XYZ file of C-alpha atoms in Angstrom:
757
model
C 18.624 -152.617 116.935
C 22.120 -153.805 117.028
C 22.291 -157.724 118.424
C 24.386 -159.613 120.833
C 27.504 -161.491 119.853
C 26.519 -165.229 120.579
C 28.732 -166.721 123.055
C 31.619 -169.004 122.585
C 31.209 -172.319 124.208
C 33.763 -174.353 126.268
C 33.297 -178.157 126.805
C 34.765 -179.482 129.677
C 34.869 -183.426 129.840
C 34.844 -184.392 133.093
C 32.836 -185.979 136.484
C 31.318 -183.242 137.373
C 28.642 -182.651 141.055
C 26.869 -184.102 142.385
C 29.775 -186.669 141.828
C 31.502 -186.521 144.786
C 35.379 -186.586 143.852
C 37.938 -183.834 143.845
C 38.152 -183.542 140.100
C 34.507 -182.932 140.114
C 34.744 -179.899 142.147
C 37.780 -178.880 140.427
C 35.838 -178.504 137.510
C 32.693 -176.985 138.912
C 35.432 -174.257 140.246
C 37.122 -173.566 137.173
C 33.739 -173.371 135.253
C 32.266 -170.846 137.781
C 35.650 -169.048 137.915
C 35.453 -168.398 133.909
C 31.682 -167.339 133.972
C 32.233 -165.197 136.569
C 35.217 -163.389 134.775
C 34.451 -164.033 131.066
C 30.930 -164.772 131.202
C 30.044 -161.662 128.665
C 31.455 -163.662 126.032
C 32.226 -167.517 127.115
C 29.620 -169.926 127.833
C 31.156 -173.540 129.832
C 29.211 -176.469 129.357
C 29.487 -179.858 130.695
C 30.370 -183.113 129.072
C 29.586 -185.087 132.522
C 31.603 -189.001 132.958
C 28.955 -190.825 134.664
C 26.651 -193.516 134.524
C 24.103 -192.062 136.858
C 21.787 -189.797 134.807
C 19.567 -187.767 137.350
C 15.945 -186.623 136.799
C 17.429 -182.787 136.664
C 20.356 -183.258 134.795
C 21.851 -180.017 133.746
C 24.678 -181.290 132.205
C 24.511 -180.667 128.044
C 25.950 -183.985 127.157
C 26.332 -187.222 129.133
C 29.198 -189.677 128.535
C 29.191 -193.223 130.333
C 32.904 -193.538 131.012
C 32.700 -197.601 130.643
C 30.881 -197.992 127.734
C 33.605 -197.898 124.844
C 30.713 -196.886 122.119
C 29.568 -193.541 124.052
C 32.821 -191.844 123.310
C 32.849 -191.738 119.468
C 29.084 -190.892 119.384
C 29.192 -188.199 122.073
C 32.101 -186.517 120.437
C 29.967 -186.196 117.056
C 26.848 -185.115 118.923
C 29.741 -181.927 120.236
C 31.054 -181.164 116.604
C 27.485 -180.688 115.436
C 27.736 -177.128 117.510
C 29.419 -174.533 116.060
C 29.446 -172.503 119.026
C 31.963 -174.655 120.653
C 35.569 -173.557 120.173
C 37.342 -176.025 122.608
C 37.029 -179.156 124.852
C 38.945 -179.398 128.053
C 39.511 -182.638 129.314
C 39.720 -183.384 133.106
C 42.271 -185.923 132.693
C 42.783 -189.073 135.018
C 43.533 -192.549 134.442
C 40.841 -193.748 136.207
C 38.041 -191.855 135.173
C 37.871 -193.421 131.352
C 37.244 -196.766 130.636
C 39.856 -199.325 129.356
C 43.612 -199.679 129.396
C 45.185 -196.799 131.235
C 41.887 -195.015 129.860
C 42.168 -195.809 126.282
C 38.585 -195.603 125.505
C 39.386 -191.528 125.098
C 41.259 -192.212 122.036
C 37.801 -192.797 119.901
C 36.413 -189.483 121.598
C 39.603 -187.710 120.484
C 39.507 -189.475 117.050
C 36.063 -188.588 115.888
C 36.363 -185.275 117.346
C 36.819 -181.919 115.041
C 37.414 -179.255 117.666
C 40.410 -177.695 119.509
C 41.679 -179.745 122.082
C 43.228 -178.923 125.744
C 43.984 -181.452 128.758
C 44.599 -180.833 132.409
C 46.474 -183.777 133.804
C 45.864 -184.316 137.279
C 47.889 -187.035 138.311
C 51.467 -187.874 136.185
C 53.016 -191.033 136.925
C 56.870 -190.496 137.354
C 58.772 -193.313 135.734
C 56.559 -195.062 133.646
C 56.787 -198.006 131.832
C 56.622 -198.075 127.473
C 53.145 -198.836 127.568
C 51.994 -196.230 129.391
C 54.698 -193.531 128.439
C 53.473 -193.896 124.982
C 49.754 -193.983 125.768
C 50.324 -190.447 127.228
C 52.382 -188.809 124.416
C 49.571 -190.186 122.117
C 47.123 -188.228 124.051
C 48.903 -185.158 124.246
C 49.566 -184.887 121.064
C 45.808 -184.508 120.250
C 46.575 -181.211 121.719
C 48.938 -178.017 121.210
C 48.556 -177.287 125.141
C 48.629 -179.526 128.020
C 47.769 -177.653 131.685
C 49.509 -179.583 134.926
C 49.335 -177.922 138.340
C 52.955 -178.127 139.554
C 56.687 -177.669 138.261
C 57.413 -180.986 139.181
C 54.199 -182.581 136.825
C 56.153 -180.606 134.342
C 59.386 -181.535 134.529
C 58.112 -185.164 134.896
C 56.534 -184.805 131.453
C 59.430 -183.261 129.832
C 62.235 -185.831 131.117
C 60.022 -188.943 131.687
C 57.586 -189.015 128.970
C 59.860 -186.605 126.136
C 56.763 -183.970 126.055
C 58.064 -180.622 124.393
C 58.113 -178.551 127.478
C 56.477 -175.511 125.107
C 53.346 -177.313 125.127
C 53.458 -177.921 128.699
C 51.642 -174.519 130.794
C 51.812 -175.081 134.914
C 48.654 -173.417 136.263
C 48.548 -174.092 140.218
C 45.200 -175.486 141.417
C 42.985 -172.925 142.187
C 41.911 -171.300 145.524
C 38.990 -169.428 146.917
C 39.888 -165.741 147.474
C 39.007 -165.475 151.286
C 38.756 -162.321 153.515
C 41.316 -162.760 155.880
C 40.769 -162.819 159.892
C 42.400 -164.140 162.873
C 41.432 -167.722 164.158
C 39.982 -165.695 167.331
C 37.595 -164.420 164.999
C 36.984 -167.093 163.114
C 36.141 -169.468 165.790
C 33.428 -167.670 166.892
C 31.153 -168.993 164.412
C 31.621 -172.517 165.481
C 31.670 -171.771 169.562
C 35.304 -173.419 169.434
C 36.686 -170.043 171.294
C 37.977 -172.120 174.296
C 39.693 -175.021 171.698
C 42.780 -175.010 170.104
C 41.682 -176.265 166.589
C 43.496 -178.750 164.250
C 41.986 -180.235 160.799
C 41.823 -182.360 157.892
C 39.392 -182.329 155.491
C 38.684 -184.212 152.456
C 37.052 -187.410 150.889
C 38.011 -189.968 153.498
C 40.168 -192.959 151.843
C 42.961 -194.730 153.007
C 45.208 -192.082 151.102
C 44.271 -189.838 153.268
C 46.438 -191.476 156.016
C 44.264 -189.960 159.170
C 45.726 -192.804 161.770
C 49.132 -190.942 161.684
C 47.032 -187.383 162.553
C 45.352 -189.383 165.108
C 48.519 -191.386 166.510
C 50.185 -187.933 167.020
C 47.369 -186.654 168.785
C 48.421 -188.368 172.442
C 51.544 -186.088 172.716
C 49.890 -182.869 171.297
C 47.455 -183.369 173.927
C 49.922 -184.080 176.934
C 50.935 -180.521 176.390
C 47.401 -178.820 174.970
C 45.159 -180.973 176.758
C 42.279 -178.422 174.938
C 43.109 -179.465 171.364
C 40.589 -180.586 169.232
C 41.067 -181.980 165.997
C 38.578 -181.642 163.468
C 38.234 -184.411 160.523
C 36.107 -182.851 158.117
C 34.635 -184.704 155.375
C 32.287 -187.692 154.244
C 34.064 -191.248 153.340
C 34.577 -191.563 149.167
C 31.551 -193.292 147.988
C 34.060 -195.597 146.277
C 35.500 -196.498 149.727
C 31.619 -197.223 151.170
C 31.151 -201.332 150.185
C 28.070 -202.782 150.784
C 27.121 -199.824 152.761
C 30.077 -200.719 155.080
C 32.245 -197.865 155.804
C 36.046 -199.746 156.826
C 38.106 -196.930 156.920
C 36.008 -194.552 158.881
C 35.123 -197.485 161.278
C 38.853 -198.128 161.742
C 39.687 -194.480 162.320
C 36.731 -194.406 164.777
C 38.089 -197.437 166.708
C 41.703 -196.045 166.806
C 39.923 -192.755 168.615
C 38.623 -195.444 171.344
C 41.940 -196.962 171.141
C 43.832 -193.503 172.037
C 41.288 -192.283 174.837
C 40.822 -189.418 172.440
C 37.037 -188.920 172.152
C 37.125 -185.541 173.681
C 39.977 -184.554 171.694
C 38.294 -185.296 168.063
C 35.141 -184.497 166.484
C 34.330 -186.249 162.750
C 32.401 -184.501 160.541
C 30.781 -186.588 158.501
C 29.184 -184.215 155.715
C 30.594 -182.942 152.317
C 30.383 -179.118 153.262
C 29.370 -176.597 151.285
C 32.514 -174.071 150.007
C 31.689 -171.299 152.065
C 31.136 -173.310 155.758
C 34.541 -175.251 154.580
C 36.472 -172.516 154.432
C 35.425 -171.153 157.040
C 36.250 -174.094 159.352
C 39.753 -173.967 157.751
C 39.960 -170.178 158.991
C 39.045 -171.189 162.298
C 42.242 -174.099 162.113
C 45.190 -172.896 164.165
C 47.212 -175.794 162.434
C 46.302 -177.674 159.636
C 47.625 -181.185 159.266
C 48.360 -182.751 155.826
C 48.729 -186.785 156.107
C 48.449 -187.948 152.306
C 50.840 -191.153 152.155
C 50.939 -191.413 148.099
C 54.597 -190.220 147.585
C 53.889 -190.027 143.853
C 50.466 -187.435 144.450
C 51.057 -184.810 141.994
C 48.832 -182.010 143.601
C 46.078 -181.843 146.408
C 43.206 -179.385 146.332
C 42.438 -180.136 150.044
C 46.040 -178.605 150.977
C 46.019 -175.524 148.546
C 42.448 -174.695 150.147
C 44.083 -174.890 153.345
C 47.010 -172.442 152.732
C 44.502 -169.837 150.793
C 42.755 -169.846 154.117
C 45.726 -168.842 156.195
C 46.315 -171.758 157.886
C 49.985 -172.917 159.053
C 50.751 -176.303 157.824
C 52.429 -179.666 158.970
C 52.283 -181.677 155.737
C 54.187 -184.983 154.176
C 56.146 -185.094 151.681
C 54.400 -185.391 148.271
C 55.526 -183.506 145.551
C 52.976 -180.327 145.565
C 53.705 -179.583 149.171
C 57.602 -179.910 148.599
C 57.031 -177.399 145.735
C 54.866 -175.251 147.368
C 55.508 -175.467 151.287
C 58.287 -173.580 152.576
C 59.801 -172.705 155.783
C 57.818 -169.711 156.053
C 54.287 -171.286 155.340
C 54.934 -174.785 157.344
C 56.583 -177.729 158.197
C 57.283 -180.651 156.079
C 57.643 -184.123 157.665
C 58.225 -187.803 156.608
C 55.462 -189.956 155.151
C 53.410 -192.049 158.085
C 55.815 -190.435 160.991
C 53.469 -189.973 163.914
C 56.371 -188.670 166.247
C 57.003 -186.121 163.265
C 53.644 -184.755 163.198
C 53.519 -184.650 166.779
C 56.405 -182.551 167.317
C 55.879 -179.948 164.518
C 52.586 -179.098 165.668
C 53.572 -178.785 169.420
C 56.881 -176.192 167.902
C 53.808 -174.078 166.098
C 51.500 -174.658 168.884
C 54.112 -173.010 170.874
C 54.595 -169.774 168.663
C 51.769 -167.598 168.094
C 54.045 -165.041 166.647
C 55.523 -167.597 164.416
C 51.890 -169.733 163.187
C 50.731 -165.610 162.832
C 53.363 -165.196 160.050
C 53.163 -168.404 158.282
C 49.504 -167.746 158.124
C 50.555 -164.181 156.577
C 52.500 -165.780 153.930
C 50.349 -168.481 153.060
C 47.442 -166.120 152.940
C 49.303 -163.857 150.452
C 51.270 -166.803 148.306
C 47.598 -168.170 147.321
C 46.202 -164.604 146.070
C 48.136 -165.607 142.818
C 46.384 -168.917 142.861
C 42.632 -167.686 143.298
C 39.815 -168.911 140.784
C 39.773 -165.763 138.956
C 43.817 -165.411 138.459
C 43.359 -169.685 137.460
C 40.547 -168.705 134.762
C 42.486 -165.883 133.316
C 45.611 -167.846 132.743
C 43.282 -170.590 131.390
C 41.824 -168.426 128.634
C 44.809 -167.067 127.734
C 46.631 -170.776 127.421
C 42.647 -171.144 124.929
C 43.173 -168.242 122.783
C 46.921 -169.630 121.669
C 45.118 -172.873 120.673
C 42.541 -171.318 118.568
C 41.681 -167.668 117.577
C 38.094 -168.212 117.504
C 38.445 -166.829 121.480
C 40.719 -164.026 121.039
C 37.093 -161.731 121.467
C 36.718 -162.871 125.207
C 35.735 -160.125 127.307
C 35.895 -159.005 130.579
C 32.804 -159.345 133.083
C 32.389 -156.344 135.448
C 32.868 -157.073 138.820
C 29.322 -156.442 140.805
C 30.231 -152.863 142.547
C 31.047 -153.340 146.297
C 31.079 -150.315 148.878
C 31.512 -153.045 152.000
C 35.228 -152.083 152.260
C 35.194 -148.543 151.955
C 32.359 -148.222 154.637
C 34.366 -150.785 156.622
C 37.055 -148.446 156.510
C 35.258 -145.647 157.733
C 34.397 -144.738 161.520
C 32.723 -141.791 163.046
C 35.199 -139.449 162.438
C 36.116 -140.551 158.530
C 38.095 -143.291 156.544
C 41.359 -144.712 157.730
C 43.867 -144.596 155.699
C 45.645 -148.046 155.460
C 44.688 -151.340 156.458
C 46.579 -154.829 156.990
C 45.201 -157.126 154.036
C 41.790 -156.146 154.508
C 41.742 -155.110 158.316
C 41.522 -151.062 158.974
C 44.590 -150.051 160.504
C 43.125 -147.623 162.953
C 46.801 -146.873 164.326
C 47.506 -145.240 160.865
C 44.954 -142.374 161.428
C 43.085 -140.539 158.918
C 43.830 -137.839 155.829
C 42.508 -135.090 154.180
C 43.709 -136.785 150.567
C 41.577 -139.867 151.533
C 38.510 -138.483 153.051
C 38.250 -136.162 149.840
C 38.669 -139.472 147.778
C 35.727 -141.419 149.938
C 33.579 -138.598 149.593
C 34.383 -138.428 145.703
C 33.610 -142.243 145.498
C 30.420 -141.962 147.828
C 29.263 -138.951 145.419
C 29.180 -141.146 142.191
C 27.571 -143.770 143.995
C 24.783 -141.785 145.363
C 24.250 -139.866 141.665
C 24.390 -144.123 140.198
C 22.197 -145.882 143.117
C 20.218 -143.155 144.968
C 21.134 -144.840 147.908
C 19.867 -143.015 151.124
C 22.457 -144.607 152.989
C 25.358 -143.340 151.275
C 24.136 -139.995 152.947
C 25.610 -140.576 156.414
C 28.980 -141.394 154.717
C 28.893 -138.361 152.704
C 28.175 -136.318 156.056
C 31.189 -138.214 157.730
C 33.798 -137.389 154.946
C 32.738 -134.118 154.616
C 32.654 -133.376 158.443
C 36.345 -134.840 158.386
C 37.106 -132.433 155.072
C 35.582 -129.210 157.431
C 37.073 -130.047 160.761
C 40.713 -129.967 158.843
C 39.992 -126.455 157.419
C 41.899 -123.897 158.885
C 41.145 -120.209 159.738
C 43.162 -118.987 156.481
C 41.282 -121.570 154.155
C 43.896 -123.874 153.916
C 43.585 -127.419 154.969
C 45.493 -130.099 157.467
C 46.320 -133.491 156.056
C 47.227 -135.725 158.892
C 44.913 -136.245 162.091
C 45.901 -139.602 164.147
C 43.587 -141.945 165.228
C 42.444 -140.262 168.210
C 41.654 -137.157 166.559
C 44.583 -135.406 167.216
C 46.713 -133.332 164.386
C 49.719 -135.097 163.604
C 53.070 -132.809 163.774
C 53.666 -133.811 160.454
C 51.109 -131.598 159.070
C 53.948 -128.660 159.995
C 56.919 -130.722 157.660
C 55.280 -131.914 154.660
C 54.194 -129.866 151.440
C 50.123 -130.180 151.575
C 49.356 -128.655 148.617
C 48.254 -131.813 146.859
C 46.102 -133.249 149.250
C 44.487 -129.291 149.796
C 43.658 -129.375 146.321
C 42.496 -132.532 146.293
C 39.845 -131.298 148.837
C 38.938 -128.899 146.546
C 38.063 -131.530 144.015
C 36.024 -133.473 146.349
C 33.835 -130.486 147.662
C 33.290 -129.133 144.456
C 31.862 -132.348 143.451
C 29.135 -132.537 146.491
C 28.302 -128.893 145.592
C 27.556 -130.144 141.997
C 25.040 -132.452 143.421
C 22.875 -129.505 144.745
C 19.763 -130.350 142.822
C 19.594 -133.969 144.699
C 18.232 -135.355 147.712
C 21.551 -134.641 149.819
C 20.850 -132.840 152.642
C 21.249 -128.997 151.698
C 23.463 -128.932 155.341
C 25.667 -130.867 153.485
C 25.544 -128.485 150.234
C 25.903 -125.475 152.157
C 28.851 -126.467 153.940
C 30.885 -127.643 150.741
C 30.060 -123.894 149.607
C 31.344 -122.541 152.631
C 34.176 -124.393 152.686
C 35.472 -123.815 148.818
C 34.536 -119.828 149.362
C 36.931 -119.406 152.241
C 39.472 -121.395 150.846
C 39.525 -119.414 147.262
C 41.898 -116.798 148.329
C 44.373 -119.928 148.942
C 43.660 -121.543 145.555
C 45.137 -118.579 143.845
C 48.817 -119.339 145.117
C 49.245 -122.736 144.398
C 51.840 -123.733 141.712
C 52.334 -127.344 141.821
C 50.864 -128.846 138.661
C 49.051 -131.586 140.264
C 47.229 -129.221 143.006
C 46.633 -126.835 140.166
C 44.923 -129.794 138.256
C 42.939 -130.744 141.132
C 41.606 -127.438 142.106
C 40.202 -126.441 138.431
C 38.442 -129.453 138.118
C 37.064 -129.183 141.711
C 35.899 -124.925 140.532
C 34.747 -126.424 137.236
C 32.314 -128.664 139.410
C 31.338 -126.229 141.715
C 30.513 -123.640 139.106
C 28.119 -126.043 137.435
C 25.747 -125.088 140.097
C 25.987 -121.237 140.645
C 28.511 -120.110 138.027
C 30.505 -117.038 139.317
C 32.731 -115.141 137.186
C 35.578 -115.323 140.292
C 35.373 -118.903 139.985
C 36.252 -118.281 136.400
C 38.635 -116.211 136.613
C 40.623 -118.389 138.701
C 40.722 -121.407 136.618
C 41.950 -119.387 134.016
C 44.435 -118.091 136.280
C 45.446 -121.313 137.419
C 44.985 -122.661 133.847
C 47.578 -119.927 132.308
C 50.290 -120.832 134.931
C 49.996 -124.270 133.850
C 50.340 -123.748 130.439
C 53.478 -121.506 131.221
C 54.468 -124.860 132.663
C 53.743 -126.558 128.911
C 55.518 -124.155 126.945
C 58.697 -123.991 129.588
C 58.913 -128.087 128.958
C 56.759 -129.130 125.910
C 59.456 -129.865 122.807
C 59.199 -132.495 119.854
C 58.251 -135.797 121.290
C 57.516 -134.638 124.806
C 54.755 -132.949 124.762
C 54.111 -132.293 128.552
C 54.144 -129.815 131.529
C 57.141 -131.099 133.386
C 60.272 -133.190 132.686
C 59.178 -136.295 133.963
C 55.963 -138.721 134.336
C 55.081 -139.420 137.858
C 51.657 -140.047 139.289
C 48.263 -138.392 138.162
C 49.651 -137.323 135.224
C 46.205 -137.290 133.219
C 44.335 -134.785 135.782
C 46.794 -131.768 134.137
C 45.432 -132.545 130.471
C 41.965 -132.980 132.068
C 42.211 -130.083 133.903
C 43.048 -127.963 131.233
C 40.237 -129.371 129.554
C 38.096 -128.139 132.007
C 39.441 -124.759 131.283
C 38.651 -124.832 127.997
C 34.744 -125.459 128.704
C 35.120 -123.143 130.991
C 36.819 -120.243 129.027
C 36.244 -121.213 125.394
C 40.281 -120.412 125.037
C 41.204 -122.306 122.237
C 45.059 -122.507 123.772
C 44.072 -124.611 126.385
C 41.960 -126.751 124.210
C 45.472 -127.357 122.015
C 46.961 -128.224 124.881
C 44.551 -130.340 125.870
C 44.836 -132.413 122.788
C 48.613 -132.573 122.408
C 49.245 -133.327 126.149
C 46.536 -136.050 126.315
C 47.486 -137.480 123.171
C 51.738 -137.652 124.469
C 50.178 -139.228 127.492
C 48.094 -141.813 126.257
C 51.162 -142.611 124.022
C 53.556 -143.531 126.804
C 50.744 -145.688 128.594
C 48.815 -147.440 125.677
C 51.534 -149.114 123.912
C 50.878 -152.031 121.391
C 47.010 -152.181 122.523
C 48.261 -152.338 126.294
C 47.654 -150.543 129.142
C 50.943 -149.694 131.821
C 50.635 -147.524 134.410
C 53.866 -145.187 134.757
C 55.962 -146.560 137.255
C 56.435 -145.384 140.633
C 60.314 -146.599 140.703
C 61.882 -144.142 139.296
C 58.673 -142.713 137.091
C 59.532 -141.686 133.361
C 61.986 -139.067 132.311
C 62.074 -137.361 129.645
C 65.317 -139.167 127.405
C 65.194 -142.254 129.428
C 64.167 -145.400 129.111
C 61.150 -145.681 131.893
C 60.824 -147.987 134.528
C 58.735 -151.170 133.938
C 57.436 -152.003 137.144
C 55.741 -150.537 140.600
C 52.052 -149.725 139.467
C 49.367 -148.191 141.591
C 45.410 -148.202 141.270
C 45.317 -144.508 141.473
C 47.033 -143.497 137.577
C 44.686 -146.255 136.025
C 41.599 -144.674 137.876
C 42.600 -141.041 137.197
C 43.399 -141.889 133.628
C 39.632 -143.513 132.969
C 38.409 -140.031 134.471
C 40.217 -138.132 132.342
C 39.140 -140.489 129.278
C 35.796 -140.453 130.534
C 35.668 -136.376 130.552
C 37.640 -136.361 126.711
C 34.959 -138.917 125.418
C 31.865 -136.770 126.955
C 33.158 -133.661 124.943
C 34.758 -134.909 121.884
C 32.126 -138.129 121.358
C 35.639 -140.013 119.971
C 35.101 -143.614 120.086
C 38.735 -144.045 120.919
C 38.375 -142.652 124.152
C 35.697 -144.869 125.220
C 37.747 -147.988 123.768
C 40.916 -146.855 126.286
C 39.019 -146.371 128.800
C 37.734 -150.122 129.014
C 41.188 -151.408 128.209
C 42.534 -149.206 131.040
C 39.747 -150.819 133.417
C 40.832 -154.359 132.137
C 43.668 -153.700 134.399
C 42.149 -154.012 137.602
C 40.311 -156.913 135.790
C 43.550 -159.344 135.313
C 45.149 -157.799 131.652
C 48.302 -156.687 133.806
C 51.847 -157.785 133.475
C 51.142 -160.690 136.190
C 47.692 -161.709 134.567
C 46.255 -161.195 138.396
C 43.018 -159.362 139.316
C 44.029 -156.100 141.592
C 40.258 -155.970 142.975
C 39.250 -158.361 145.785
C 35.568 -159.960 145.070
C 34.741 -160.458 148.616
C 35.398 -157.426 150.484
C 34.902 -154.731 147.289
C 38.783 -153.231 147.850
C 41.398 -153.319 146.070
C 45.288 -154.112 146.157
C 47.488 -151.453 146.992
C 50.072 -152.124 144.399
C 51.569 -154.211 141.125
C 55.018 -154.985 141.529
C 57.337 -157.185 139.383
C 56.094 -160.183 140.537
C 53.709 -159.811 143.357
C 50.410 -158.084 144.500
C 50.435 -155.859 147.159
C 47.704 -157.604 149.063
C 47.101 -154.627 151.549
C 43.596 -152.543 150.724
C 44.629 -149.367 151.929
C 41.882 -146.308 151.796
C 43.707 -144.902 148.373
C 43.436 -147.695 146.187
C 40.417 -148.818 147.267
C 38.507 -145.596 146.530
C 40.348 -145.178 143.173
C 38.762 -148.355 142.020
C 35.545 -147.939 143.173
C 35.379 -144.559 141.226
C 36.970 -146.207 137.989
C 34.194 -148.653 138.358
C 31.425 -146.366 139.046
C 32.219 -144.387 136.100
C 31.986 -148.059 133.625
C 29.223 -148.450 135.509
C 27.116 -145.491 134.341
C 28.771 -145.698 130.725
C 27.242 -148.923 130.535
C 23.664 -148.011 131.801
C 22.883 -145.236 129.222
C 24.420 -142.428 127.471
C 21.705 -141.148 128.350
C 23.655 -140.096 132.228
C 25.456 -137.782 130.388
C 23.388 -134.017 130.073
C 24.612 -130.888 128.878
C 25.512 -128.010 130.461
C 25.608 -124.385 129.468
C 29.428 -122.881 129.268
C 29.457 -119.228 129.531
C 29.632 -118.556 125.784
C 26.550 -120.663 126.005
C 28.459 -123.838 123.604
C 27.027 -126.945 124.808
C 29.632 -128.959 126.752
C 29.298 -132.443 128.265
C 30.096 -133.561 131.887
C 28.970 -136.922 133.558
C 26.987 -136.131 136.768
């Protein structure tokens, strides 16, 4: 029996909860993200900086930071574990004992593992002693992380560090489901209040008093303002059980007569509750008074929750906050805070625009994306982490269901909110039927039946007396006039594919009424299918008819498959030349369906000519999409024309999904492990193995982003992209579960063929 490969360990040297500080939280979020994305092959452990050891201590190692002798001793303990491949030190000068925290040198000298740092503070214009100490620390590693470009600049210019050894990875943020403040406020019964907020462990550095001093002028114009001051006081600021700073703030509230407009939430909130408060915030006030503060997690989290922000000018806010996401003000300037906040409160459209821009800007800094960038750097530090494998996210049909009304699946969304004004399409409901059928096969969830019936009814609603289908239906269930001006072959053909998929599940518990409707629709459309000339339409139809024929084989349907495959073969023979074995003079979208349909035609007819074209064309396509072990989607920005240099950017989930589906059939048919390997490589595109190293799915909704561009991800989660991702994810799951999901089917020549159903 094959044993699992042991996981590689990464040790984080840092404070850690229950210690309450920003670095402890940062470390916990970093570890959770790496476990979420790479937990299949990587295990993160903590070497905790603390002098308090709890009875339920979960950290693998403990280092008492003020005890110099502990440093060497702890390093030697870690050295004994051969599974440890790297140590990541979260560095802040105050965390370690000695001058500038120089006890850490004893740990570094005794350690024999690769090292990297994250510098949470980079002090500008250092004295010579500090400069030399930082250079000494960094000399122990080939790469050092910082979280702002300004920190990177400081290390280069003020400390003389080689820029090639510095990696800027911005502070991570939690992915949240986008919602407007009206909806978010309902969770806290704040619907009638204008909400301002600030959060974090309280201390003088937060400078909350500036926000309070700005409040009277704001209240004059907006009496229903409520300023939420969220967070406990930092433990280091409570001396002899006296919380002087909070007492000072509460006195200030009384002096300014603001009791009705200020609410202290004196708790260390769980992440989800904190994020919900931020989503309910109309304007976030960032009041820090430290001009050298390199980075702020509170500021990052507020942006990620789509908060319009008024912020003091520190390196982090100056670098990140642009005029389209917030307003910068001078430190301690209450008048500027008041004026900027009033400006935003007077302009709801500006706030909404800023909220969307902030939300979109911070998706690239999600903890999942931060984890990916960390692992990429780790792999450059040590080749013992090159085998890191992605974890597959849970299958979540939530967004597909949320996009579905009683009529069918809505076409587009604004971020993750369904846009009912975009109406419905046959295309999307056919795809939705396919993904829900796959989900039913995998989970046997009786709740899927409702959605299967909904999508089936929509397809039936679109079928015309002659057997063909319309594609566009508006939000009021009215036929859209553009059905008369747009070529509908592809959408009609996808409907045949979806109907064939449903019919192929006849032996399951799906109600016979749905199967009968699908059967009737296919038979009614047969005459139309014979007239199709578009290559991709032919491909979808062949796939659908093959699936249909697995239940009650029909010689007529086999004849149609053969007729269409002959037509597609002619396309191939007319266009294929040396080094261009393809059906057209260009590669566009859904290319793999052409090779896949030829394989289905071979399985249906046993004609070797179809098999030859199948293999030649698919080998050619794979050579254009898998280059040097990396998967690259054919760009929709100009496509890939014969004899021309292909465009690089503009990648859509539909092509990733179709490629995976075709690879799946090729693997089941020819049993070549290369196809299975390429399936995994292609699916990793969704998980972050793309040119931006960003995830393409939304772990909260289960939806998928609409496109990968040169410098950004299109965050809208429309029907097409979401269904294509889910279809691919379901196929990967079926392969993971067991090869026993592959059943043998009898071909018309009594040859055994394989197909996943």
